[in-house]
mmCIF file of C-alpha atoms in Angstrom:
data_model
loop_
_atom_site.group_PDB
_atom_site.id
_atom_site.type_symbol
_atom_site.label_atom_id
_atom_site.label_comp_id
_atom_site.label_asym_id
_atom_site.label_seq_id
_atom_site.Cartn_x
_atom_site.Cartn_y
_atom_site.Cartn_z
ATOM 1 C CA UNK A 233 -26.365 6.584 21.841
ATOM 2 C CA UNK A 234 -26.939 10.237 21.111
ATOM 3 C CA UNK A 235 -27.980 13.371 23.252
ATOM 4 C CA UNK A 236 -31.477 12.714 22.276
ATOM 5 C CA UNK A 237 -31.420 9.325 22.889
ATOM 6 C CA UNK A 238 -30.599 9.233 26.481
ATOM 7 C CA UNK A 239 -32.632 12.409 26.843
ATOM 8 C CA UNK A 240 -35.482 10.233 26.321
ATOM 9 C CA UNK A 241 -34.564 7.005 27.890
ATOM 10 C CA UNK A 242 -33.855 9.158 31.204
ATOM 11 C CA UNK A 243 -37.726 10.505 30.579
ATOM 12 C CA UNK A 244 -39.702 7.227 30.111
ATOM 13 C CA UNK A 245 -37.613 5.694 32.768
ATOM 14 C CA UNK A 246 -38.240 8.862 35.173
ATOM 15 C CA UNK A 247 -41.496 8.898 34.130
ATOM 16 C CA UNK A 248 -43.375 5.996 33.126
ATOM 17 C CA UNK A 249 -41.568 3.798 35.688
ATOM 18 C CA UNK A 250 -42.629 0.555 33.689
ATOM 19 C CA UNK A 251 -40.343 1.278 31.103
ATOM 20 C CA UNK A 252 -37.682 -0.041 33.503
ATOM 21 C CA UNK A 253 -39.011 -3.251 34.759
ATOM 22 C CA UNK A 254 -39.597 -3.831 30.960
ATOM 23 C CA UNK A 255 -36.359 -3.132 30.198
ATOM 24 C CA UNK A 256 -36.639 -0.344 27.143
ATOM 25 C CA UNK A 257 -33.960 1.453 25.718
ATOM 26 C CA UNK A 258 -33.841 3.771 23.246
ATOM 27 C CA UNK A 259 -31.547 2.035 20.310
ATOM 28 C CA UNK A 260 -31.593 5.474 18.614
ATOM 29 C CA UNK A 261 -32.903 8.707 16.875
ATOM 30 C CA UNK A 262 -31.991 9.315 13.536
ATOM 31 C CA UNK A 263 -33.852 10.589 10.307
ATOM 32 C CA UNK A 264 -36.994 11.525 12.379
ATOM 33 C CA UNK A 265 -37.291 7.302 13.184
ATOM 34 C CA UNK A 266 -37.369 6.005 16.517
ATOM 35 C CA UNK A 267 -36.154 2.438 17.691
ATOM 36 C CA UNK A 268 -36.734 1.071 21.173
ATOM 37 C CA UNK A 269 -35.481 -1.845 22.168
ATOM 38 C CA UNK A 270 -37.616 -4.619 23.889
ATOM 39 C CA UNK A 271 -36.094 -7.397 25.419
ATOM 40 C CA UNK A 272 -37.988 -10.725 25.507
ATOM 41 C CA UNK A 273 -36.634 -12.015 29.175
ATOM 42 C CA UNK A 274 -38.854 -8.919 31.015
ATOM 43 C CA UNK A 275 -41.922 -9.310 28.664
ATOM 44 C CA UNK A 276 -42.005 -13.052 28.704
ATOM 45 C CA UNK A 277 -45.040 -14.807 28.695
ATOM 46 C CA UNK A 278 -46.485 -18.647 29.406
ATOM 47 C CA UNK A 279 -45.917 -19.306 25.710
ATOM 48 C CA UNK A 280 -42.250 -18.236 26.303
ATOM 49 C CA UNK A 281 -43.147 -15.761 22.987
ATOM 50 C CA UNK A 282 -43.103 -11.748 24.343
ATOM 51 C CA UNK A 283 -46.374 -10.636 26.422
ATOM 52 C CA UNK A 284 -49.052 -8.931 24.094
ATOM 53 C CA UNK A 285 -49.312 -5.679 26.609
ATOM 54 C CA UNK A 286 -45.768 -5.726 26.736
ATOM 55 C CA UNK A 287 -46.087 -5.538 22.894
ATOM 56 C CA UNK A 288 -48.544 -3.271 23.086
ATOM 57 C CA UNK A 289 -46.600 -0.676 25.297
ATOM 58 C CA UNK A 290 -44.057 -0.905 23.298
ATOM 59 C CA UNK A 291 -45.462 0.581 19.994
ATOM 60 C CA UNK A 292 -47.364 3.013 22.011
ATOM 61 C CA UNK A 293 -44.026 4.095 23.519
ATOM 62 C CA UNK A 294 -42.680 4.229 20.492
ATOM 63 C CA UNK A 295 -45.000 6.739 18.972
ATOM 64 C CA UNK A 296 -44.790 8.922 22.477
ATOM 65 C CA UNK A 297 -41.244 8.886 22.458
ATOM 66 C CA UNK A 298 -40.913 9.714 18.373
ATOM 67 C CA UNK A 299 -43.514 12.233 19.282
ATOM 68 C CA UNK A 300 -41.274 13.545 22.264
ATOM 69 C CA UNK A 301 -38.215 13.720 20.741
ATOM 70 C CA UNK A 302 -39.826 15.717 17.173
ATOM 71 C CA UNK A 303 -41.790 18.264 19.246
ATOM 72 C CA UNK A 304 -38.389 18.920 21.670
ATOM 73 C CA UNK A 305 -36.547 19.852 18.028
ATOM 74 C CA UNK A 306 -39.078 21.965 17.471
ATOM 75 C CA UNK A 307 -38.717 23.928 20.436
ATOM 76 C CA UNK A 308 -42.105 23.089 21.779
ATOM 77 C CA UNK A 309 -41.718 21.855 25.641
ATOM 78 C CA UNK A 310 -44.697 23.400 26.747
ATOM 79 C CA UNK A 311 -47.279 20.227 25.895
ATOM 80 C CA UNK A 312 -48.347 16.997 27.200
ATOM 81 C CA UNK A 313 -48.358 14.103 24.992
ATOM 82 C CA UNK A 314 -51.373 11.560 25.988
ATOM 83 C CA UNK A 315 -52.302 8.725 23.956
ATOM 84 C CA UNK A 316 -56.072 9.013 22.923
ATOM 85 C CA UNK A 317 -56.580 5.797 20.584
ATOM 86 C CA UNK A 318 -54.768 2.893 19.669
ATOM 87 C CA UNK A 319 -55.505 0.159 17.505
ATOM 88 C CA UNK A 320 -53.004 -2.818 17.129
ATOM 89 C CA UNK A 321 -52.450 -5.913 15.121
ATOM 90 C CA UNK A 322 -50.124 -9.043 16.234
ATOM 91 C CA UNK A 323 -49.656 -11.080 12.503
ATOM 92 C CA UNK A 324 -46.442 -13.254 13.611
ATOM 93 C CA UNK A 325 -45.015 -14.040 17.599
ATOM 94 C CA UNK A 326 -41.953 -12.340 18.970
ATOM 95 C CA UNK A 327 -39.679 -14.937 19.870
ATOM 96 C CA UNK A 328 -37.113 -13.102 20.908
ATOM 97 C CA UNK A 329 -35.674 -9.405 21.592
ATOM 98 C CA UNK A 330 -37.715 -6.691 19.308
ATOM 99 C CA UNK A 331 -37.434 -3.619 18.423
ATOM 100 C CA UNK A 332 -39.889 -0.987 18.402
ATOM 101 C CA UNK A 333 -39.873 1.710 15.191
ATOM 102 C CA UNK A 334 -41.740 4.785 14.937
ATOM 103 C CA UNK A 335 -40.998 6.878 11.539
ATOM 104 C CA UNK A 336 -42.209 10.249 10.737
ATOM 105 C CA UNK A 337 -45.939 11.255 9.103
ATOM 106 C CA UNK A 338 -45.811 13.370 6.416
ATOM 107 C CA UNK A 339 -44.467 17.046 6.140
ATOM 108 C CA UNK A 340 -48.116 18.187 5.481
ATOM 109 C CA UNK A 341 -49.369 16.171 8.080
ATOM 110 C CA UNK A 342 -46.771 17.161 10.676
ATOM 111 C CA UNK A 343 -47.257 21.013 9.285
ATOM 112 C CA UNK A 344 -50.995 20.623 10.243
ATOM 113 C CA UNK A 345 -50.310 19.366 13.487
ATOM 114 C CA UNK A 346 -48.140 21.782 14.372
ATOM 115 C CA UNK A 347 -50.837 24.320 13.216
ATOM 116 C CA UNK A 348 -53.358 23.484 15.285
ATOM 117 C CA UNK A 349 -51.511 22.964 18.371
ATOM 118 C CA UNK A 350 -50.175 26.722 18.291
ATOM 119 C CA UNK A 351 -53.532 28.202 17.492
ATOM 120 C CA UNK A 352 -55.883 25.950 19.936
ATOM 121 C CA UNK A 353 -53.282 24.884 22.161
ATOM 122 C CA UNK A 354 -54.620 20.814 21.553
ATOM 123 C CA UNK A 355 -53.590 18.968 18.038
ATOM 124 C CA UNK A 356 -54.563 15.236 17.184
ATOM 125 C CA UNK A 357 -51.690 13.170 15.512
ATOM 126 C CA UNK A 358 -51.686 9.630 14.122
ATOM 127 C CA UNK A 359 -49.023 7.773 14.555
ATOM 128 C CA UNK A 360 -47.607 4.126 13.170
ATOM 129 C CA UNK A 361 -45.472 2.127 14.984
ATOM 130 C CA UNK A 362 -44.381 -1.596 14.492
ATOM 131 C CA UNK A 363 -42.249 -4.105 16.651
ATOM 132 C CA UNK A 364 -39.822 -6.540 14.556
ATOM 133 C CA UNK A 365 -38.244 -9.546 15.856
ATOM 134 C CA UNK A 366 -33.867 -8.911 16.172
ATOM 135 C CA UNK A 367 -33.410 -11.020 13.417
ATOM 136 C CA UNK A 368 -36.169 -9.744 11.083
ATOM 137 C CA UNK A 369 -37.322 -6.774 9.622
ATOM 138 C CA UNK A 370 -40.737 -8.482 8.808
ATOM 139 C CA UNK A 371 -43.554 -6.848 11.458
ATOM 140 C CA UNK A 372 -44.712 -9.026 14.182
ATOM 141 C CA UNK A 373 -46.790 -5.839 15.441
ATOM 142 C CA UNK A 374 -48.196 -2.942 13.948
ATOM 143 C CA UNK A 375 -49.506 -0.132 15.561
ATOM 144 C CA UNK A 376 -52.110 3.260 15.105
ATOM 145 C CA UNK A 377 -52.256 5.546 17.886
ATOM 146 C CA UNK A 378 -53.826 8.878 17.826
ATOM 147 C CA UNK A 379 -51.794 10.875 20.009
ATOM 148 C CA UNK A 380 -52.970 13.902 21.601
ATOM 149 C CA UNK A 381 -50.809 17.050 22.822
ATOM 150 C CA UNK A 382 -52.563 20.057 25.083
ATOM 151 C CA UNK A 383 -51.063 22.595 27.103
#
């Protein structure tokens, strides 16, 4: 695990205390993509398949986190990172560990972003996230979240 991946995992742990009791770790940073792993024994549900909130707080961690980790390269530590809107689809179960990936928007997209924030001090940002089962790279989630950042 890299610098900025325990940077992070020590955040979401320290300060989203759920994170821990559903056991995420941050797999890794690379190539402006996030992966979080989600382990099926702490998000378990009645259908022994992974909880659909559990699912669902994992792609919007995902998206905080890549959106953490991109503004922190930037230099910008100034902002807080809220989720505003999510919208999420479940097309197969999770049967077993997942992993949560969040890859970068566009340059022009992230350029805007970036824009806004440093002339109104707020920016909007959509995100995509999805959740794969360990043994698949075909998505059992996907994920849209505006994300928000203000001073």
């Amino acid at each position: 695990m890299n610098r900025d991946s325990r940077h992070l995992e020590s955040v979401l742990h320290r300060d989203i205390p759920l994170t821990q009791a559903m056991g995420v770790k941050v797999l890794d940073w690379h190539d402006q993509q996030l992966r979080l792993y989600l382990p099926l024994e702490a998000n378990v549900n009645h259908k022994s398949t992974m909880f659909g909130g559990s699912l669902y707080c994992g792609a919007v961690l995902a998206g905080w986190g890549w959106l953490h980790l991109r503004l922190r390269e930037e230099g910008i530590e100034d902002g807080h990172i809220v989720i505003h809107e999510g919208h999420i689809s479940y097309p197969l179960p999770v049967t077993m560990d997942a992993t949560a990936i969040c890859q970068a928007p566009s340059a022009a997209v992230w350029k805007k972003f970036l824009a806004m924030y440093q002339r109104y001090g707020r920016a909007r940002l959509t995100l995509h996230s999805r959740i794969v089962n360990a043994d698949s790279e075909e998505d059992a989630v996907t994920f849209t979240g505006q994300y928000v950042l203000h001073r």
